[in-house]
CSV table of N, CA and C in Angstrom, one decimal:
chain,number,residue,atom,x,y,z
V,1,UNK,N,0.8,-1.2,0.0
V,1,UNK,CA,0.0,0.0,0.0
V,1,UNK,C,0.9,1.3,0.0
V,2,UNK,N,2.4,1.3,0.6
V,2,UNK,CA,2.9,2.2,0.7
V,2,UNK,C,3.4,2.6,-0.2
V,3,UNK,N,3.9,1.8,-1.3
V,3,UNK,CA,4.4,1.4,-2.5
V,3,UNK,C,3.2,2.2,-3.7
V,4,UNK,N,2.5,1.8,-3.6
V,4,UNK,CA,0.9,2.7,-4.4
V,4,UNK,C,1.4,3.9,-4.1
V,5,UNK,N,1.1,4.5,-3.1
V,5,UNK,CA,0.7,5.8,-2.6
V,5,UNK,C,2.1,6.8,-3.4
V,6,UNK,N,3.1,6.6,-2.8
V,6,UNK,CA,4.9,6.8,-3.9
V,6,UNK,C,4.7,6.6,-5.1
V,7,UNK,N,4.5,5.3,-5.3
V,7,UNK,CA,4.1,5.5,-7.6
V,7,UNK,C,3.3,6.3,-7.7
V,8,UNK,N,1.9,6.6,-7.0
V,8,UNK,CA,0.9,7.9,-7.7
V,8,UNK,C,1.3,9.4,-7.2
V,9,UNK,N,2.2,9.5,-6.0
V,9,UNK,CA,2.6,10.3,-6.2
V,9,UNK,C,3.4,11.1,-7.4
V,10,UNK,N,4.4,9.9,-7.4
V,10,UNK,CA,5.7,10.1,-8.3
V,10,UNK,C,5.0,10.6,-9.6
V,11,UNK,N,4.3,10.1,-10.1
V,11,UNK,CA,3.1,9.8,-11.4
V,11,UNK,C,2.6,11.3,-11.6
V,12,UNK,N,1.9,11.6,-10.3
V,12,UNK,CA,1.3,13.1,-10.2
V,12,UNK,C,2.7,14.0,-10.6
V,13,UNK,N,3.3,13.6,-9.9
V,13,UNK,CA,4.6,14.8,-10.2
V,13,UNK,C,4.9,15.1,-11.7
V,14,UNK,N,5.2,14.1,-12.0
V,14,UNK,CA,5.9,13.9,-13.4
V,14,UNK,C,4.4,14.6,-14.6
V,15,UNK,N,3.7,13.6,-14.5
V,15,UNK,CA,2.7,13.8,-15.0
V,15,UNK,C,1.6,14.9,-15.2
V,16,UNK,N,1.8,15.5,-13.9
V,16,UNK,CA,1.0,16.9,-13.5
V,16,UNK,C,0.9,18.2,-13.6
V,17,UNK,N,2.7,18.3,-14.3
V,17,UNK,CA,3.2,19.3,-14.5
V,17,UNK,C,3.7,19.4,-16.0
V,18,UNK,N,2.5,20.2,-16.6
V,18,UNK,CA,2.5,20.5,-18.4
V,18,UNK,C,3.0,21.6,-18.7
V,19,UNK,N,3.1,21.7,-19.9
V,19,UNK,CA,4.0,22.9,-20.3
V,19,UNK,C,3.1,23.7,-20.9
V,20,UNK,N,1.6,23.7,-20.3
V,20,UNK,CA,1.0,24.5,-20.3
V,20,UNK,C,0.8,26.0,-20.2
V,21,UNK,N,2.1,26.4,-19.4
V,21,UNK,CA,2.2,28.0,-19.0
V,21,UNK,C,2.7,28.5,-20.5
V,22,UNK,N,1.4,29.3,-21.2
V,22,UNK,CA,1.5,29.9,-21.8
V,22,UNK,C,2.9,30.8,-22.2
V,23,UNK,N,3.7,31.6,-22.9
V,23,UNK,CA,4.8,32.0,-22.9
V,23,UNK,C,4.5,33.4,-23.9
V,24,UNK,N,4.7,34.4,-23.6
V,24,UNK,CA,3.6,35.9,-23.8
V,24,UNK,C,5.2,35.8,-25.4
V,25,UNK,N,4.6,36.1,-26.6
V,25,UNK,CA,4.9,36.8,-27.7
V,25,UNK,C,5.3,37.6,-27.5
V,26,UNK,N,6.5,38.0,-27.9
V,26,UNK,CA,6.9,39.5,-28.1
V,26,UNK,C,6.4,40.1,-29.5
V,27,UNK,N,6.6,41.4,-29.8
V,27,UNK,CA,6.5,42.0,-30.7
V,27,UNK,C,6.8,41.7,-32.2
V,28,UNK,N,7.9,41.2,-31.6
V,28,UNK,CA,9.2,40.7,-32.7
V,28,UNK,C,8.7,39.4,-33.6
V,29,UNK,N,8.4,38.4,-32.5
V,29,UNK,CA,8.1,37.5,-32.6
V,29,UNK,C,6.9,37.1,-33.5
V,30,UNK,N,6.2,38.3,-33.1
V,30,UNK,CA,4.6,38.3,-34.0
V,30,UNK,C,4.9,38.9,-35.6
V,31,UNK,N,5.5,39.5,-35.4
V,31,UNK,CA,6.3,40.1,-36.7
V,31,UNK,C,6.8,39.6,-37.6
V,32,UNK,N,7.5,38.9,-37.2
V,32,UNK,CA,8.3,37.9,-37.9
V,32,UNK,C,7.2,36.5,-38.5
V,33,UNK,N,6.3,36.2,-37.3
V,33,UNK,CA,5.5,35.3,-37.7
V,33,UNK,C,4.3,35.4,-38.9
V,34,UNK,N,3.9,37.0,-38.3
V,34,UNK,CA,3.3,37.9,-39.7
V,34,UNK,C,3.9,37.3,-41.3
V,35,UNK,N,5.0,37.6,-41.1
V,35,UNK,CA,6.1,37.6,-42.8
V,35,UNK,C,6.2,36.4,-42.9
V,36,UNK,N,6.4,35.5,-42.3
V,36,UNK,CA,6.2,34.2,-42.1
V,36,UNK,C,5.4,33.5,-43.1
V,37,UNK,N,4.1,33.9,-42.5
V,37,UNK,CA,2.7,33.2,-42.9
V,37,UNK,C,2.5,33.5,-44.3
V,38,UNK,N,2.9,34.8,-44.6
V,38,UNK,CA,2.7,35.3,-45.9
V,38,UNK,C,3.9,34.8,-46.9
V,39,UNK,N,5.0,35.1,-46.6
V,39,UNK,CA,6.2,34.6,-47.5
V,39,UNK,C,6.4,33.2,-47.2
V,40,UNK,N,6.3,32.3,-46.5
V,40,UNK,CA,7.2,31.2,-46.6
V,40,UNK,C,6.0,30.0,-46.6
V,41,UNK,N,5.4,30.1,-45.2
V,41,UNK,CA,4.0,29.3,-45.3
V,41,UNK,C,2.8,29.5,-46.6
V,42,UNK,N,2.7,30.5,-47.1
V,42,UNK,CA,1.6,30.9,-47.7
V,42,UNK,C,0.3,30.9,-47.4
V,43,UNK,N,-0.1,31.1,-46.3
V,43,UNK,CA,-1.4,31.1,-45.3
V,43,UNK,C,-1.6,32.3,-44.7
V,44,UNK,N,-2.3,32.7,-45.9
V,44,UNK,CA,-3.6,33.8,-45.8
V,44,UNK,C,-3.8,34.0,-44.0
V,45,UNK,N,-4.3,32.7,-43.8
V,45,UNK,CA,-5.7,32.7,-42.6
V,45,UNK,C,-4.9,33.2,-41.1
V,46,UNK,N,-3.3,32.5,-41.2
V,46,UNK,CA,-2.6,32.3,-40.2
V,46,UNK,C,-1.8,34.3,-40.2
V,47,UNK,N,-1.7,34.9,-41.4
V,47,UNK,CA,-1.6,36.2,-41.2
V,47,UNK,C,-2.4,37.0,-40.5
V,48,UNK,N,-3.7,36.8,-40.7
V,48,UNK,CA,-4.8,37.9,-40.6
V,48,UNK,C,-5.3,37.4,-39.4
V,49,UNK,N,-4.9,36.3,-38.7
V,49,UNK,CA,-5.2,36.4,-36.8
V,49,UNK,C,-3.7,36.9,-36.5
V,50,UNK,N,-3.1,37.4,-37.1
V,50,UNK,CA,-1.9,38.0,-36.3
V,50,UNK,C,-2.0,39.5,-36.2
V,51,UNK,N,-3.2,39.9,-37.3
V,51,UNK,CA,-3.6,41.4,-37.6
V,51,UNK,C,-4.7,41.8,-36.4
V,52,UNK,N,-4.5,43.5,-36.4
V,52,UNK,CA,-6.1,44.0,-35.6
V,52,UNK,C,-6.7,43.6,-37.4
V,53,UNK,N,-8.3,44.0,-36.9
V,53,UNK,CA,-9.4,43.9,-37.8
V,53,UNK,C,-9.1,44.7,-38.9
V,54,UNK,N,-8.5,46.4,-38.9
V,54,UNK,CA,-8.5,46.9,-39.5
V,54,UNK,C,-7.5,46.6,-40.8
V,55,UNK,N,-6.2,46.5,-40.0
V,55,UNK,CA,-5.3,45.8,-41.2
V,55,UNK,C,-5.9,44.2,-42.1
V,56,UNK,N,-6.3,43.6,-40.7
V,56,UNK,CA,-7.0,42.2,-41.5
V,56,UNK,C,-7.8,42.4,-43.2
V,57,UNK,N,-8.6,43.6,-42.6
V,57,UNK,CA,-9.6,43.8,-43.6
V,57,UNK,C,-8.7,44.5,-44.8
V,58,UNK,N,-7.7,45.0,-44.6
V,58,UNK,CA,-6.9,45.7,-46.0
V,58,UNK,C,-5.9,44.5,-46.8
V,59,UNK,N,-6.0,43.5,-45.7
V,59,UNK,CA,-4.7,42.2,-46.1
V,59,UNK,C,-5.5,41.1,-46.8
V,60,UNK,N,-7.0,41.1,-45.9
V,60,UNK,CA,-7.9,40.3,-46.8
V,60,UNK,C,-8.2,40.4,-48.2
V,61,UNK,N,-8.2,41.9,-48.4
V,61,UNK,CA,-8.6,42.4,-50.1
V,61,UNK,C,-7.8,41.6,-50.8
V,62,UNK,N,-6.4,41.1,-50.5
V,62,UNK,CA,-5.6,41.0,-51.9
V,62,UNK,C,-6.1,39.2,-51.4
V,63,UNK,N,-6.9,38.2,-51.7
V,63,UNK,CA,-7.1,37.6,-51.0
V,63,UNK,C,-6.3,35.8,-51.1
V,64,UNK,N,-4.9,36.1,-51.7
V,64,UNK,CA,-4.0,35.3,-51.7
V,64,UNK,C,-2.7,35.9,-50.8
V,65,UNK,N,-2.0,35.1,-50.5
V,65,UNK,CA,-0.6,35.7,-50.0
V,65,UNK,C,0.6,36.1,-50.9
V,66,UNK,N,0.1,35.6,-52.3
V,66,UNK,CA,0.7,35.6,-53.1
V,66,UNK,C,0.7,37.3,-53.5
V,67,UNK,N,-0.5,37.1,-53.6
V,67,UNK,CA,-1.4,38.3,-54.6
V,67,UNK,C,-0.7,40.4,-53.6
V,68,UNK,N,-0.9,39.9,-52.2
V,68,UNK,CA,-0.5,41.0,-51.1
V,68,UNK,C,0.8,41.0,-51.1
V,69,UNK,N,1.8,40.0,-50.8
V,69,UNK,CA,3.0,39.8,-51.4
V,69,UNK,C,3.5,41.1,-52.1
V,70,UNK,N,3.2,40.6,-53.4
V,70,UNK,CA,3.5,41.4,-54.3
V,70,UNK,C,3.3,43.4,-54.4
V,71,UNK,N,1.6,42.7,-54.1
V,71,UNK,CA,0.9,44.1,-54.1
V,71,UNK,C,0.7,45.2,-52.9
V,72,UNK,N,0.2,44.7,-51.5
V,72,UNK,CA,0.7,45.7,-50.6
V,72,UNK,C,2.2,45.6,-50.0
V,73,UNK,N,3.0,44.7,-50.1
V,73,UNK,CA,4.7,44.4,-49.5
V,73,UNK,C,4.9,45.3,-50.7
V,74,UNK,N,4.7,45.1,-51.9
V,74,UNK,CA,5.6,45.6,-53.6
V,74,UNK,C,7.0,44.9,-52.9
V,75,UNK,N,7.0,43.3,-52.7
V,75,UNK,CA,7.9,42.3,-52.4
V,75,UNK,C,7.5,41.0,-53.0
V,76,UNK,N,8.3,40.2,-53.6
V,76,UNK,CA,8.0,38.7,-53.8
V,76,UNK,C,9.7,38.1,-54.3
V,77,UNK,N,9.6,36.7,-52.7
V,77,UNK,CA,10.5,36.2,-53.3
V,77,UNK,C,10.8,34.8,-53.2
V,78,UNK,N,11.0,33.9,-53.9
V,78,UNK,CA,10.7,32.4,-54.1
V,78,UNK,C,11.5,31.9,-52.8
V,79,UNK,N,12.4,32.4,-51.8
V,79,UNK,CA,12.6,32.0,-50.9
V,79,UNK,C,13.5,33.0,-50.0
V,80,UNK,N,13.0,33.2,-48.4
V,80,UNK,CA,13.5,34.1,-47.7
V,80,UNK,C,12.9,33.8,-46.2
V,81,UNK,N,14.3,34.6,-45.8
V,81,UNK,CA,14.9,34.5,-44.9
V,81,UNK,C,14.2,36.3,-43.8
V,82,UNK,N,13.4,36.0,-43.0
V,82,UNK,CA,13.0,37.1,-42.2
V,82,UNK,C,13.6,37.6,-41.1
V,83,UNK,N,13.9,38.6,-40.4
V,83,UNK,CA,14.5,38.7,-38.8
V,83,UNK,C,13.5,40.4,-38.8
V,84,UNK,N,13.6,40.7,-37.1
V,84,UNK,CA,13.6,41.7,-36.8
V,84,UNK,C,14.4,42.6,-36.3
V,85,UNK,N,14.3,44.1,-37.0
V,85,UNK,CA,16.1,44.3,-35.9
V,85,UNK,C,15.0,45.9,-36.1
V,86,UNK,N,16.4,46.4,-35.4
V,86,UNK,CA,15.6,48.0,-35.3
V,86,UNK,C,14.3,48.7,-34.6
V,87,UNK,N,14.4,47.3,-33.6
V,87,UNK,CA,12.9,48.2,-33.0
V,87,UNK,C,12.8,48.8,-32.5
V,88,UNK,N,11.2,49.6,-32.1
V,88,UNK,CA,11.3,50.7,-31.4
V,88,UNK,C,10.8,50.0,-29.8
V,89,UNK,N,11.8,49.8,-29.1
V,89,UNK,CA,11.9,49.1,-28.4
V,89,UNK,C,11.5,49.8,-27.0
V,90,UNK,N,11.9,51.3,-27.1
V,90,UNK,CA,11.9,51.7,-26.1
V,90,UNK,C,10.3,52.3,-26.1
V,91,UNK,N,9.8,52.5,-27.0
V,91,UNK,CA,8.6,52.6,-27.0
V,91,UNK,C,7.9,51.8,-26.3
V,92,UNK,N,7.6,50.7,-26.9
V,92,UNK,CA,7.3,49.7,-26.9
V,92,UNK,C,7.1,49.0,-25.1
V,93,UNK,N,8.6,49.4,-24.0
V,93,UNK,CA,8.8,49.2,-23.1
V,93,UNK,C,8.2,50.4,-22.2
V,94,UNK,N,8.0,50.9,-22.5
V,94,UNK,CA,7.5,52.2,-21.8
V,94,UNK,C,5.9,52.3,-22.0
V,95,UNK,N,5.8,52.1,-23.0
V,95,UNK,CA,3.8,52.3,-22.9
V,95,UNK,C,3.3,51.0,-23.5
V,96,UNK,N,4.4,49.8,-23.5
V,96,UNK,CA,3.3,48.4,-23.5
V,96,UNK,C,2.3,48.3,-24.5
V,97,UNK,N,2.2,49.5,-25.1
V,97,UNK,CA,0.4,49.3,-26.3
V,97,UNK,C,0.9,49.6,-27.3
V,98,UNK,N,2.1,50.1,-28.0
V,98,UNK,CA,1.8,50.1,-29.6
V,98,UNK,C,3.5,50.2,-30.1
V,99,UNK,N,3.9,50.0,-30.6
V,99,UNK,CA,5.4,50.5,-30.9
V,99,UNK,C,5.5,50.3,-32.4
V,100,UNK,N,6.5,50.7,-33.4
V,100,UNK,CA,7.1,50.4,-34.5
V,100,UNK,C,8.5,49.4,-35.3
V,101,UNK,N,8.4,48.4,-35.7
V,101,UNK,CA,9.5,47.4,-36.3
V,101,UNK,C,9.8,47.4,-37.4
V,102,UNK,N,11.0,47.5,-37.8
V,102,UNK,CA,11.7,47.6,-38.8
V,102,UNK,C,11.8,46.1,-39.5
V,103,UNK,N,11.3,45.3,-40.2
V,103,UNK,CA,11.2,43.6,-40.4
V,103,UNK,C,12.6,43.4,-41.9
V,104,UNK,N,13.5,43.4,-41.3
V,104,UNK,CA,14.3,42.8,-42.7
V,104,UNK,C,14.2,41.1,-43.4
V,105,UNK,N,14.3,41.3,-44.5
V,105,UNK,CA,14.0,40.3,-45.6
V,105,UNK,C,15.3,40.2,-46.5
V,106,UNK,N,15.9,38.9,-46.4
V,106,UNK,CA,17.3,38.5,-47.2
V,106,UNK,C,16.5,37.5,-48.1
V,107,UNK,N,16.2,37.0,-49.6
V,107,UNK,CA,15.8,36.2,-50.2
V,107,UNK,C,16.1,36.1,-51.3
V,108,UNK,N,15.8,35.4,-52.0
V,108,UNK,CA,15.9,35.0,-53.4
V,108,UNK,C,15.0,35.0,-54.2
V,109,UNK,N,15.2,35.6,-55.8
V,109,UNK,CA,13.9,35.2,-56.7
V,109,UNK,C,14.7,35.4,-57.9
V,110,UNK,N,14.2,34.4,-58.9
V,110,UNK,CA,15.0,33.8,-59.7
V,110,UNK,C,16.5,33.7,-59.7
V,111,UNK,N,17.2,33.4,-58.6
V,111,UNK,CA,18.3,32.7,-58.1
V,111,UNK,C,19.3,34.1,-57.8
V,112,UNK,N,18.3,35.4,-57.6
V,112,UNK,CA,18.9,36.6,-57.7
V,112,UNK,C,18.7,36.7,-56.2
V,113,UNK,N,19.9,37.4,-55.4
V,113,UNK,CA,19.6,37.7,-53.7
V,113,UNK,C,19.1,39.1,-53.7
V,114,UNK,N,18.0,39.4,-53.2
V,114,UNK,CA,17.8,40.4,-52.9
V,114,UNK,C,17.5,40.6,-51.3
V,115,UNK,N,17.8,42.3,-50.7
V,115,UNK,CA,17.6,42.7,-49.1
V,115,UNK,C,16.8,43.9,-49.4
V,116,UNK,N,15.2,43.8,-48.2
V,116,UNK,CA,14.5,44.3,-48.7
V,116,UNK,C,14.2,45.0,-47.4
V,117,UNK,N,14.2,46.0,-46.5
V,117,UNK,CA,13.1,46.3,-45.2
V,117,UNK,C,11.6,47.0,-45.3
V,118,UNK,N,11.1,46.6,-44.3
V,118,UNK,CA,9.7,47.3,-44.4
V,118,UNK,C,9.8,47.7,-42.9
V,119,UNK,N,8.8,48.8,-42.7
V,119,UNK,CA,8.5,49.3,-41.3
V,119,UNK,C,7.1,49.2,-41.0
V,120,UNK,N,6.9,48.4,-39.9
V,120,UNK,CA,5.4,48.5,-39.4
V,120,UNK,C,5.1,48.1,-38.1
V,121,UNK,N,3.6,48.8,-38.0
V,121,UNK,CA,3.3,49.3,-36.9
V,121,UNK,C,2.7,48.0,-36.1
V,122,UNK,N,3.1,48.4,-34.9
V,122,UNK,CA,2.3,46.6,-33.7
V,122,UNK,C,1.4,47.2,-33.1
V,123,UNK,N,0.3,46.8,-32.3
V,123,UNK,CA,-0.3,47.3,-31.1
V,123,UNK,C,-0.5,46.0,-30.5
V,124,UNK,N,-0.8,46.3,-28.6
V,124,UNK,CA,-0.7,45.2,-28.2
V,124,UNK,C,-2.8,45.3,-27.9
V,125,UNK,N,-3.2,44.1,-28.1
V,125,UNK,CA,-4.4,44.0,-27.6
V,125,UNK,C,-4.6,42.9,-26.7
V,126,UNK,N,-5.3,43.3,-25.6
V,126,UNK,CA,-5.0,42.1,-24.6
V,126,UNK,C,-3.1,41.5,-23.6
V,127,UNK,N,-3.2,40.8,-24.3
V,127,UNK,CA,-1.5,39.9,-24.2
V,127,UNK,C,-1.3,39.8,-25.3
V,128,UNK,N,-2.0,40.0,-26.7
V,128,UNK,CA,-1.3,40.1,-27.9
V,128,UNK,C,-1.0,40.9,-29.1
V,129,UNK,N,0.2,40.8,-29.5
V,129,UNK,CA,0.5,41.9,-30.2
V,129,UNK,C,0.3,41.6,-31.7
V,130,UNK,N,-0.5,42.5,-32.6
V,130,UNK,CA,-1.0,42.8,-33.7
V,130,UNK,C,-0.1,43.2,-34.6
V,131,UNK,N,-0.3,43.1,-35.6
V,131,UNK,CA,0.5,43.6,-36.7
V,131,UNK,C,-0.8,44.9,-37.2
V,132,UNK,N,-1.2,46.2,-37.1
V,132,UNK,CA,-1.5,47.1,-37.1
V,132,UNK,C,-1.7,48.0,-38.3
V,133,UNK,N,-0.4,48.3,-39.1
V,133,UNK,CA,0.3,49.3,-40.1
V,133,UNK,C,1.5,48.9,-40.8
V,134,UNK,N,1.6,48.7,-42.5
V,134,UNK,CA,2.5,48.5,-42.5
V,134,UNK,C,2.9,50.8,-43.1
V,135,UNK,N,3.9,50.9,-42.8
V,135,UNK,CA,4.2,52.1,-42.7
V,135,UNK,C,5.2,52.2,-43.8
V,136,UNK,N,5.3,54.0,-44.3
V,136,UNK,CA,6.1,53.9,-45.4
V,136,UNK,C,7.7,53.7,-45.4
V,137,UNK,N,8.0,53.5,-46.4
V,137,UNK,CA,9.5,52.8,-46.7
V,137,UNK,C,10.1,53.6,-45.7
V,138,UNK,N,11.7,52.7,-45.0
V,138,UNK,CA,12.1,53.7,-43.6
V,138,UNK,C,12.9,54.7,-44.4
V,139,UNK,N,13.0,55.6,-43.8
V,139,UNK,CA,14.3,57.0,-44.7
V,139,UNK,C,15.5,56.4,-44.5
V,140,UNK,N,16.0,55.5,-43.9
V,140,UNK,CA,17.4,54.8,-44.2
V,140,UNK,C,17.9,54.2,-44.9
V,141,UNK,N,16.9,53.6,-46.2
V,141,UNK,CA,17.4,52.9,-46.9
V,141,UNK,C,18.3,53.7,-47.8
């Protein structure tokens, strides 16, 4: 009996403890996953839950990833490589609700390399952060 009671413990222990605790998105993260969905996955559906409504509804119009790609990015490339750099970080840490990310794109289309950035806008709703705006080309390039 004592023997029982130690295995269901042990059991509970091991068992009991899932990796359930959610793990909060950063900015970046969503960002990236944004470009993601559209460049590499090709899934429409998995973009436009990373959007608020309002961008949803301007990303929906072109209603391929192909099609937005091309037409709202004026980007398309048969294979690439995303990161985030340059954010507005300190924004971002300071008022928690909206900041701006700079998303660089290293890729290829027809076996040509091209480096491309865009700048756009996040807001956070809830615990998660949106992809919001994409904003005009940065003055750095």
């Amino acid at each position: 009996m004592k023997y029982k009671f130690i295995l269901v413990s042990i059991a509970l222990m091991l068992f009991g403890c899932s990796d359930e605790t959610e793990v909060e998105q950063t900015a970046e993260d969503v960002a990236v996953a944004f470009f993601d969905a559209v460049y590499n996955q090709n899934d429409i559906d998995k973009a436009l839950t990373l959007s608020t409504p309002n961008f949803a509804e301007e990303l929906g119009k072109y209603v391929t990833t192909k099609n937005a790609a091309r037409r709202l990015f004026n980007m398309s490339f048969d294979s690439v490589q995303i990161d985030a750099a340059l954010g507005d970080k300190n924004v971002r840490r300071e008022f928690k609700r909206s900041g701006k990310l700079v998303i660089l794109f290293t890729g290829y289309r027809q076996d040509k390399l091209y480096k491309e950035m865009k700048e756009i806008r996040l807001v956070k709703k809830g615990d998660n952060w949106l992809v919001d705006e994409l904003l005009p080309d940065p003055d750095f390039y």
